[in-house]
mmCIF file of C-alpha atoms and ligand atoms in Angstrom:
data_model
loop_
_atom_site.group_PDB
_atom_site.id
_atom_site.type_symbol
_atom_site.label_atom_id
_atom_site.label_comp_id
_atom_site.label_asym_id
_atom_site.label_seq_id
_atom_site.Cartn_x
_atom_site.Cartn_y
_atom_site.Cartn_z
ATOM 1 C CA MET L 286 17.946 -58.795 143.609
ATOM 2 C CA ASN L 287 20.198 -61.779 142.813
ATOM 3 C CA ASP L 288 21.497 -64.309 145.325
ATOM 4 C CA THR L 289 24.832 -62.992 146.578
ATOM 5 C CA HIS L 290 25.653 -65.388 149.462
ATOM 6 C CA LEU L 291 27.241 -62.452 151.290
ATOM 7 C CA LEU L 292 25.543 -63.594 154.512
ATOM 8 C CA GLU L 293 26.086 -67.343 154.098
ATOM 9 C CA GLY L 294 25.991 -69.122 157.464
ATOM 10 C CA MET L 295 24.955 -66.055 159.455
ATOM 11 C CA THR L 296 22.022 -66.129 161.888
ATOM 12 C CA VAL L 297 20.126 -62.837 161.897
ATOM 13 C CA ILE L 298 17.231 -61.611 164.073
ATOM 14 C CA LEU L 299 14.941 -59.193 162.220
ATOM 15 C CA THR L 300 12.221 -57.178 164.005
ATOM 16 C CA GLY L 301 9.412 -55.438 162.159
ATOM 17 C CA ALA L 302 9.731 -58.355 159.763
ATOM 18 C CA THR L 303 6.232 -58.195 158.299
ATOM 19 C CA GLY L 304 6.198 -54.460 157.570
ATOM 20 C CA GLY L 305 6.619 -52.937 154.131
ATOM 21 C CA ILE L 306 10.408 -52.705 154.383
ATOM 22 C CA GLY L 307 10.878 -55.655 156.779
ATOM 23 C CA ARG L 308 9.326 -58.163 154.351
ATOM 24 C CA ARG L 309 11.797 -57.226 151.633
ATOM 25 C CA ILE L 310 14.688 -57.302 154.079
ATOM 26 C CA ALA L 311 13.649 -60.823 155.124
ATOM 27 C CA SER L 312 13.554 -61.982 151.539
ATOM 28 C CA VAL L 313 16.845 -60.344 150.524
ATOM 29 C CA LEU L 314 18.711 -61.551 153.640
ATOM 30 C CA ALA L 315 17.437 -65.081 152.996
ATOM 31 C CA ASP L 316 18.582 -64.844 149.348
ATOM 32 C CA SER L 317 21.978 -63.754 150.687
ATOM 33 C CA GLY L 318 22.289 -66.957 152.724
ATOM 34 C CA ALA L 319 21.219 -65.838 156.211
ATOM 35 C CA ARG L 320 19.256 -68.022 158.634
ATOM 36 C CA LEU L 321 16.442 -65.800 159.824
ATOM 37 C CA ALA L 322 14.614 -65.288 163.117
ATOM 38 C CA LEU L 323 11.608 -63.095 162.300
ATOM 39 C CA ALA L 324 9.725 -61.013 164.858
ATOM 40 C CA ASP L 325 6.677 -58.777 164.595
ATOM 41 C CA LEU L 326 3.457 -58.093 166.471
ATOM 42 C CA GLU L 327 0.852 -60.065 164.483
ATOM 43 C CA ARG L 328 1.038 -63.850 164.742
ATOM 44 C CA ASP L 329 -0.714 -64.626 161.452
ATOM 45 C CA ALA L 330 1.548 -62.323 159.452
ATOM 46 C CA VAL L 331 4.726 -63.688 161.066
ATOM 47 C CA GLU L 332 3.645 -67.290 160.501
ATOM 48 C CA GLU L 333 2.725 -66.587 156.881
ATOM 49 C CA LEU L 334 6.105 -64.973 156.155
ATOM 50 C CA THR L 335 8.009 -67.747 157.940
ATOM 51 C CA GLU L 336 6.126 -70.413 155.966
ATOM 52 C CA GLU L 337 6.733 -68.542 152.716
ATOM 53 C CA LEU L 338 10.482 -68.534 153.321
ATOM 54 C CA THR L 339 10.736 -72.118 154.548
ATOM 55 C CA ALA L 340 8.627 -73.310 151.591
ATOM 56 C CA ALA L 341 11.219 -71.649 149.343
ATOM 57 C CA GLY L 342 13.935 -73.725 151.047
ATOM 58 C CA ARG L 343 15.174 -70.953 153.346
ATOM 59 C CA SER L 344 16.022 -71.412 157.012
ATOM 60 C CA ALA L 345 13.624 -69.308 159.106
ATOM 61 C CA ILE L 346 11.770 -69.253 162.409
ATOM 62 C CA GLY L 347 9.303 -66.623 163.558
ATOM 63 C CA ASP L 348 7.395 -65.402 166.568
ATOM 64 C CA ALA L 349 4.898 -62.666 167.428
ATOM 65 C CA PHE L 350 5.754 -60.495 170.413
ATOM 66 C CA ASP L 351 6.381 -56.906 171.450
ATOM 67 C CA ALA L 352 10.077 -56.338 170.743
ATOM 68 C CA ALA L 353 10.139 -53.575 173.377
ATOM 69 C CA LYS L 354 9.600 -56.182 176.135
ATOM 70 C CA SER L 355 12.951 -57.496 177.256
ATOM 71 C CA ASP L 356 11.715 -60.814 178.689
ATOM 72 C CA ASP L 357 10.018 -61.659 175.394
ATOM 73 C CA PHE L 358 13.042 -60.549 173.368
ATOM 74 C CA ASP L 359 15.381 -62.614 175.556
ATOM 75 C CA ALA L 360 13.133 -65.678 175.140
ATOM 76 C CA PHE L 361 13.175 -65.261 171.349
ATOM 77 C CA HIS L 362 16.959 -64.789 171.418
ATOM 78 C CA ARG L 363 17.312 -68.057 173.379
ATOM 79 C CA ARG L 364 15.019 -69.865 170.942
ATOM 80 C CA THR L 365 17.011 -68.501 167.999
ATOM 81 C CA ARG L 366 20.300 -69.721 169.480
ATOM 82 C CA ASN L 367 18.809 -73.167 170.117
ATOM 83 C CA GLU L 368 17.234 -73.587 166.686
ATOM 84 C CA LEU L 369 19.464 -71.578 164.333
ATOM 85 C CA GLY L 370 22.742 -71.089 166.206
ATOM 86 C CA GLU L 371 24.471 -68.082 167.776
ATOM 87 C CA VAL L 372 23.233 -64.729 166.513
ATOM 88 C CA ASP L 373 25.614 -62.896 164.168
ATOM 89 C CA GLY L 374 23.303 -60.102 163.068
ATOM 90 C CA LEU L 375 20.434 -58.045 164.455
ATOM 91 C CA VAL L 376 18.249 -55.774 162.319
ATOM 92 C CA ASN L 377 16.013 -53.549 164.454
ATOM 93 C CA CYS L 378 13.532 -52.576 161.752
ATOM 94 C CA ALA L 379 10.425 -52.351 163.990
ATOM 95 C CA GLY L 380 8.981 -48.877 163.986
ATOM 96 C CA HIS L 381 5.880 -46.749 163.993
ATOM 97 C CA TRP L 382 4.970 -43.508 162.208
ATOM 98 C CA GLN L 383 2.135 -41.111 162.904
ATOM 99 C CA PRO L 384 1.691 -37.703 161.257
ATOM 100 C CA LYS L 385 0.374 -35.298 163.900
ATOM 101 C CA PRO L 386 0.750 -31.587 164.711
ATOM 102 C CA PHE L 387 2.831 -30.971 167.842
ATOM 103 C CA ALA L 388 -0.028 -29.589 169.951
ATOM 104 C CA GLU L 389 -2.130 -32.695 169.320
ATOM 105 C CA ILE L 390 0.484 -35.286 170.328
ATOM 106 C CA SER L 391 -0.831 -36.991 173.466
ATOM 107 C CA PRO L 392 1.309 -38.615 176.194
ATOM 108 C CA HIS L 393 0.102 -41.959 174.814
ATOM 109 C CA ASP L 394 1.201 -41.021 171.258
ATOM 110 C CA LEU L 395 4.631 -40.035 172.570
ATOM 111 C CA THR L 396 5.038 -43.189 174.648
ATOM 112 C CA ARG L 397 4.047 -45.443 171.768
ATOM 113 C CA MET L 398 6.397 -43.614 169.388
ATOM 114 C CA MET L 399 9.352 -43.975 171.739
ATOM 115 C CA THR L 400 8.459 -47.590 172.570
ATOM 116 C CA ASP L 401 8.104 -48.841 169.005
ATOM 117 C CA ASN L 402 11.039 -46.922 167.484
ATOM 118 C CA LEU L 403 13.587 -46.557 170.294
ATOM 119 C CA THR L 404 12.828 -49.115 173.012
ATOM 120 C CA THR L 405 12.585 -51.966 170.494
ATOM 121 C CA ALA L 406 16.099 -51.184 169.228
ATOM 122 C CA PHE L 407 17.444 -50.602 172.748
ATOM 123 C CA VAL L 408 16.009 -53.858 174.095
ATOM 124 C CA GLY L 409 17.141 -55.816 171.036
ATOM 125 C CA CYS L 410 20.689 -54.553 171.491
ATOM 126 C CA GLN L 411 20.646 -55.288 175.239
ATOM 127 C CA SER L 412 19.501 -58.837 174.551
ATOM 128 C CA VAL L 413 21.889 -59.694 171.726
ATOM 129 C CA VAL L 414 25.016 -57.527 171.904
ATOM 130 C CA PRO L 415 26.488 -58.982 175.141
ATOM 131 C CA ALA L 416 26.601 -62.463 173.550
ATOM 132 C CA MET L 417 28.131 -60.960 170.393
ATOM 133 C CA ILE L 418 30.807 -59.307 172.529
ATOM 134 C CA VAL L 419 31.684 -62.637 174.155
ATOM 135 C CA ARG L 420 32.083 -64.182 170.692
ATOM 136 C CA ARG L 421 33.826 -61.059 169.323
ATOM 137 C CA ARG L 422 31.556 -61.271 166.297
ATOM 138 C CA GLY L 423 28.402 -59.424 165.321
ATOM 139 C CA SER L 424 26.750 -56.601 163.449
ATOM 140 C CA VAL L 425 23.673 -54.571 164.387
ATOM 141 C CA VAL L 426 21.594 -52.456 162.011
ATOM 142 C CA ASN L 427 19.221 -49.982 163.645
ATOM 143 C CA PHE L 428 16.564 -47.965 161.836
ATOM 144 C CA ALA L 429 16.829 -44.178 161.909
ATOM 145 C CA SER L 430 15.118 -41.853 159.419
ATOM 146 C CA THR L 431 15.849 -38.589 157.648
ATOM 147 C CA ALA L 432 13.293 -37.147 160.117
ATOM 148 C CA GLY L 433 15.662 -38.073 162.955
ATOM 149 C CA GLU L 434 18.500 -36.228 161.244
ATOM 150 C CA TYR L 435 16.895 -32.989 160.091
ATOM 151 C CA GLY L 436 13.390 -32.954 161.561
ATOM 152 C CA SER L 437 10.130 -34.215 160.199
ATOM 153 C CA ILE L 438 8.830 -32.511 157.033
ATOM 154 C CA THR L 439 5.253 -33.540 157.775
ATOM 155 C CA PRO L 440 4.128 -32.782 161.354
ATOM 156 C CA GLY L 441 5.522 -35.524 163.595
ATOM 157 C CA ALA L 442 7.973 -34.191 166.178
ATOM 158 C CA HIS L 443 7.561 -37.324 168.328
ATOM 159 C CA TYR L 444 8.665 -39.540 165.404
ATOM 160 C CA ALA L 445 11.668 -37.314 164.669
ATOM 161 C CA ALA L 446 12.602 -37.293 168.368
ATOM 162 C CA ALA L 447 12.438 -41.098 168.583
ATOM 163 C CA LYS L 448 14.540 -41.563 165.436
ATOM 164 C CA GLY L 449 17.047 -38.972 166.636
ATOM 165 C CA ALA L 450 17.349 -41.035 169.812
ATOM 166 C CA VAL L 451 18.033 -44.160 167.733
ATOM 167 C CA ILE L 452 21.000 -42.315 166.217
ATOM 168 C CA GLY L 453 22.293 -41.489 169.714
ATOM 169 C CA LEU L 454 21.905 -45.118 170.761
ATOM 170 C CA THR L 455 23.703 -46.330 167.632
ATOM 171 C CA LYS L 456 26.724 -44.062 168.010
ATOM 172 C CA SER L 457 27.057 -44.581 171.782
ATOM 173 C CA LEU L 458 26.817 -48.358 171.622
ATOM 174 C CA ALA L 459 29.283 -48.386 168.706
ATOM 175 C CA ARG L 460 31.855 -46.806 171.020
ATOM 176 C CA GLU L 461 31.312 -49.544 173.650
ATOM 177 C CA ALA L 462 30.933 -52.586 171.411
ATOM 178 C CA SER L 463 33.342 -51.977 168.527
ATOM 179 C CA PRO L 464 36.528 -52.577 170.563
ATOM 180 C CA HIS L 465 35.062 -56.096 170.970
ATOM 181 C CA ASN L 466 34.666 -56.446 167.188
ATOM 182 C CA VAL L 467 30.886 -55.900 167.289
ATOM 183 C CA ARG L 468 29.739 -53.254 164.829
ATOM 184 C CA ILE L 469 26.711 -51.021 165.459
ATOM 185 C CA ASN L 470 25.298 -49.009 162.548
ATOM 186 C CA ALA L 471 21.981 -47.642 161.345
ATOM 187 C CA VAL L 472 20.284 -47.046 158.045
ATOM 188 C CA SER L 473 18.482 -43.754 157.629
ATOM 189 C CA PRO L 474 15.839 -44.134 154.923
ATOM 190 C CA GLY L 475 14.276 -41.266 153.035
ATOM 191 C CA PRO L 476 10.721 -41.697 151.717
ATOM 192 C CA ILE L 477 10.191 -45.351 150.782
ATOM 193 C CA ASP L 478 7.220 -46.734 148.871
ATOM 194 C CA THR L 479 5.628 -49.008 151.513
ATOM 195 C CA PHE L 480 2.370 -49.636 153.330
ATOM 196 C CA ALA L 481 3.000 -46.479 155.359
ATOM 197 C CA LEU L 482 2.454 -44.503 152.173
ATOM 198 C CA GLY L 483 -0.280 -46.877 151.039
ATOM 199 C CA ALA L 484 -3.117 -44.501 151.839
ATOM 200 C CA ALA L 485 -1.476 -41.690 149.890
ATOM 201 C CA THR L 486 -2.811 -40.736 146.455
ATOM 202 C CA PRO L 487 -0.508 -41.077 143.409
ATOM 203 C CA GLN L 488 -0.142 -37.270 143.430
ATOM 204 C CA GLN L 489 0.833 -37.226 147.128
ATOM 205 C CA LYS L 490 3.394 -39.977 146.499
ATOM 206 C CA ALA L 491 4.778 -38.058 143.512
ATOM 207 C CA ASP L 492 5.066 -34.902 145.633
ATOM 208 C CA VAL L 493 7.021 -36.740 148.361
ATOM 209 C CA GLY L 494 9.205 -38.482 145.766
ATOM 210 C CA ALA L 495 9.928 -35.137 144.103
ATOM 211 C CA ARG L 496 11.865 -34.122 147.234
ATOM 212 C CA THR L 497 14.621 -36.596 146.338
ATOM 213 C CA LEU L 498 17.277 -35.863 143.726
ATOM 214 C CA PHE L 499 15.948 -38.786 141.656
ATOM 215 C CA GLY L 500 12.422 -37.405 141.754
ATOM 216 C CA ARG L 501 10.960 -40.679 143.049
ATOM 217 C CA LEU L 502 10.287 -42.671 146.198
ATOM 218 C CA GLY L 503 12.815 -45.277 147.280
ATOM 219 C CA GLU L 504 12.099 -49.004 147.080
ATOM 220 C CA PRO L 505 12.251 -51.412 150.059
ATOM 221 C CA ASP L 506 14.892 -53.380 148.084
ATOM 222 C CA GLU L 507 17.172 -50.350 148.246
ATOM 223 C CA ILE L 508 16.975 -50.378 152.056
ATOM 224 C CA ALA L 509 17.487 -54.152 152.169
ATOM 225 C CA ALA L 510 20.686 -53.775 150.107
ATOM 226 C CA GLY L 511 22.047 -51.386 152.738
ATOM 227 C CA CYS L 512 21.267 -53.929 155.455
ATOM 228 C CA VAL L 513 23.138 -56.666 153.570
ATOM 229 C CA TYR L 514 26.161 -54.376 153.262
ATOM 230 C CA LEU L 515 26.147 -53.434 156.959
ATOM 231 C CA LEU L 516 25.650 -57.040 158.108
ATOM 232 C CA SER L 517 28.307 -58.490 155.815
ATOM 233 C CA SER L 518 32.086 -58.443 156.106
ATOM 234 C CA MET L 519 32.104 -55.918 153.227
ATOM 235 C CA SER L 520 31.572 -53.278 155.933
ATOM 236 C CA SER L 521 34.137 -54.708 158.372
ATOM 237 C CA PHE L 522 35.684 -51.240 159.046
ATOM 238 C CA VAL L 523 32.331 -49.454 159.369
ATOM 239 C CA THR L 524 30.789 -48.729 162.755
ATOM 240 C CA GLY L 525 28.786 -45.930 164.363
ATOM 241 C CA HIS L 526 27.722 -45.011 160.836
ATOM 242 C CA ILE L 527 24.319 -43.698 159.784
ATOM 243 C CA LEU L 528 23.891 -44.944 156.220
ATOM 244 C CA ARG L 529 21.651 -42.498 154.386
ATOM 245 C CA ILE L 530 19.514 -44.222 151.770
ATOM 246 C CA ASN L 531 17.420 -41.250 150.838
ATOM 247 C CA GLY L 532 17.873 -40.439 147.158
ATOM 248 C CA GLY L 533 19.786 -37.298 148.083
ATOM 249 C CA SER L 534 16.867 -35.787 149.964
ATOM 250 C CA LEU L 535 19.349 -34.888 152.722
ATOM 251 C CA LEU L 536 22.952 -34.158 151.783
HETATM 252 N N1 NAD I 132 8.689 -46.250 154.890
HETATM 253 C C1 NAD I 132 9.427 -45.164 154.979
HETATM 254 O O1 NAD I 132 9.313 -44.250 154.145
HETATM 255 C C2 NAD I 132 10.452 -45.020 156.088
HETATM 256 C C3 NAD I 132 11.286 -43.893 156.098
HETATM 257 C C4 NAD I 132 12.220 -43.754 157.120
HETATM 258 C C5 NAD I 132 12.346 -44.744 158.093
HETATM 259 N N2 NAD I 132 11.510 -45.820 158.053
HETATM 260 C C6 NAD I 132 11.672 -46.827 159.110
HETATM 261 O O2 NAD I 132 11.847 -48.099 158.518
HETATM 262 C C7 NAD I 132 11.302 -49.114 159.365
HETATM 263 C C8 NAD I 132 10.299 -49.947 158.581
HETATM 264 O O3 NAD I 132 9.309 -49.068 158.065
HETATM 265 P P1 NAD I 132 8.057 -49.583 157.219
HETATM 266 O O4 NAD I 132 7.751 -48.542 156.215
HETATM 267 O O5 NAD I 132 8.286 -50.985 156.788
HETATM 268 O O6 NAD I 132 6.909 -49.507 158.334
HETATM 269 P P2 NAD I 132 5.750 -50.549 158.635
HETATM 270 O O7 NAD I 132 4.821 -49.850 159.554
HETATM 271 O O8 NAD I 132 5.216 -51.116 157.356
HETATM 272 O O9 NAD I 132 6.522 -51.721 159.418
HETATM 273 C C9 NAD I 132 6.938 -51.590 160.747
HETATM 274 C C10 NAD I 132 6.735 -52.939 161.408
HETATM 275 O O10 NAD I 132 7.205 -52.858 162.767
HETATM 276 C C11 NAD I 132 6.313 -53.602 163.565
HETATM 277 N N3 NAD I 132 6.382 -53.133 164.954
HETATM 278 C C12 NAD I 132 6.067 -51.912 165.442
HETATM 279 N N4 NAD I 132 6.229 -51.874 166.763
HETATM 280 C C13 NAD I 132 6.667 -53.110 167.140
HETATM 281 C C14 NAD I 132 6.987 -53.691 168.382
HETATM 282 N N5 NAD I 132 6.886 -52.988 169.536
HETATM 283 N N6 NAD I 132 7.401 -54.983 168.414
HETATM 284 C C15 NAD I 132 7.497 -55.692 167.251
HETATM 285 N N7 NAD I 132 7.206 -55.192 166.044
HETATM 286 C C16 NAD I 132 6.780 -53.919 165.994
HETATM 287 C C17 NAD I 132 4.930 -53.323 162.958
HETATM 288 O O11 NAD I 132 3.989 -54.301 163.341
HETATM 289 C C18 NAD I 132 5.255 -53.335 161.478
HETATM 290 O O12 NAD I 132 5.086 -54.614 160.891
HETATM 291 C C19 NAD I 132 10.661 -48.389 160.547
HETATM 292 O O13 NAD I 132 11.571 -48.342 161.632
HETATM 293 C C20 NAD I 132 10.432 -46.992 159.990
HETATM 294 O O14 NAD I 132 10.335 -45.997 160.982
HETATM 295 C C21 NAD I 132 10.568 -45.984 157.072
#
């Protein structure tokens, strides 16, 4: 993807930054001119990504913490404001997927699913959106999934439930924040070729890809492009929207 400078001068917090999709989002947002605050669970991975970007001349800081913990998120938000300036964008990409038949989903599985997919987005918005409202400037991109819109194809009702809840959060907060010029949207990816599919055989990947109208899996770059659009002023009249990037697997 070419440098577009669509996000020049913006400070953006990105969670789930070292995941299969998050890494590409980090790179594409940086190419688009954003100053980045990167968050994920594993310190080594966050430090490596931050160093990679800064070595390439990009402006980036990073930290490892659980984005579902509000004290830790608030501390990272404060650090971001101090080191990179007021936050203009928040991408809540952190998430967790686990294929499991309904009867086998334990209370722990359910809690972790809700924590990593919903609470991370909820806490991120609670930390950052009030300051955006004061400044009357900001854009949030949450991460839904086709599973949250029409149910999980592979067994995983807890994942679908968590992603459905992200959609409810996105639309409700859009109603509260948009009158203050703060936009709240989500991307809803279809099957994307990432680490999550890493264990799959080529045939399994081809079978999942065949469910899209293009007959292939999506690329992390194609999700990152949607994030750039939703963060940038190109989408200035878009809020409460669930941007489907799914190759037509759900129409
Ligand atoms: N890959 C797909 O096909 C697909 C499809 C639909 C939606 N999604 C969504 O896109 C997002 C990225 O997916 P991915 O494929 O890159 O997954 P991934 O597992 O590779 O990356 C997710 C990242 O989130 C981080 N994370 C999880 N819980 C966290 C927490 N509590 N605090 C901080 N970080 C946390 C993980 O450490 C990981 O690096 C997720 O929200 C996922 O549900 C992915």
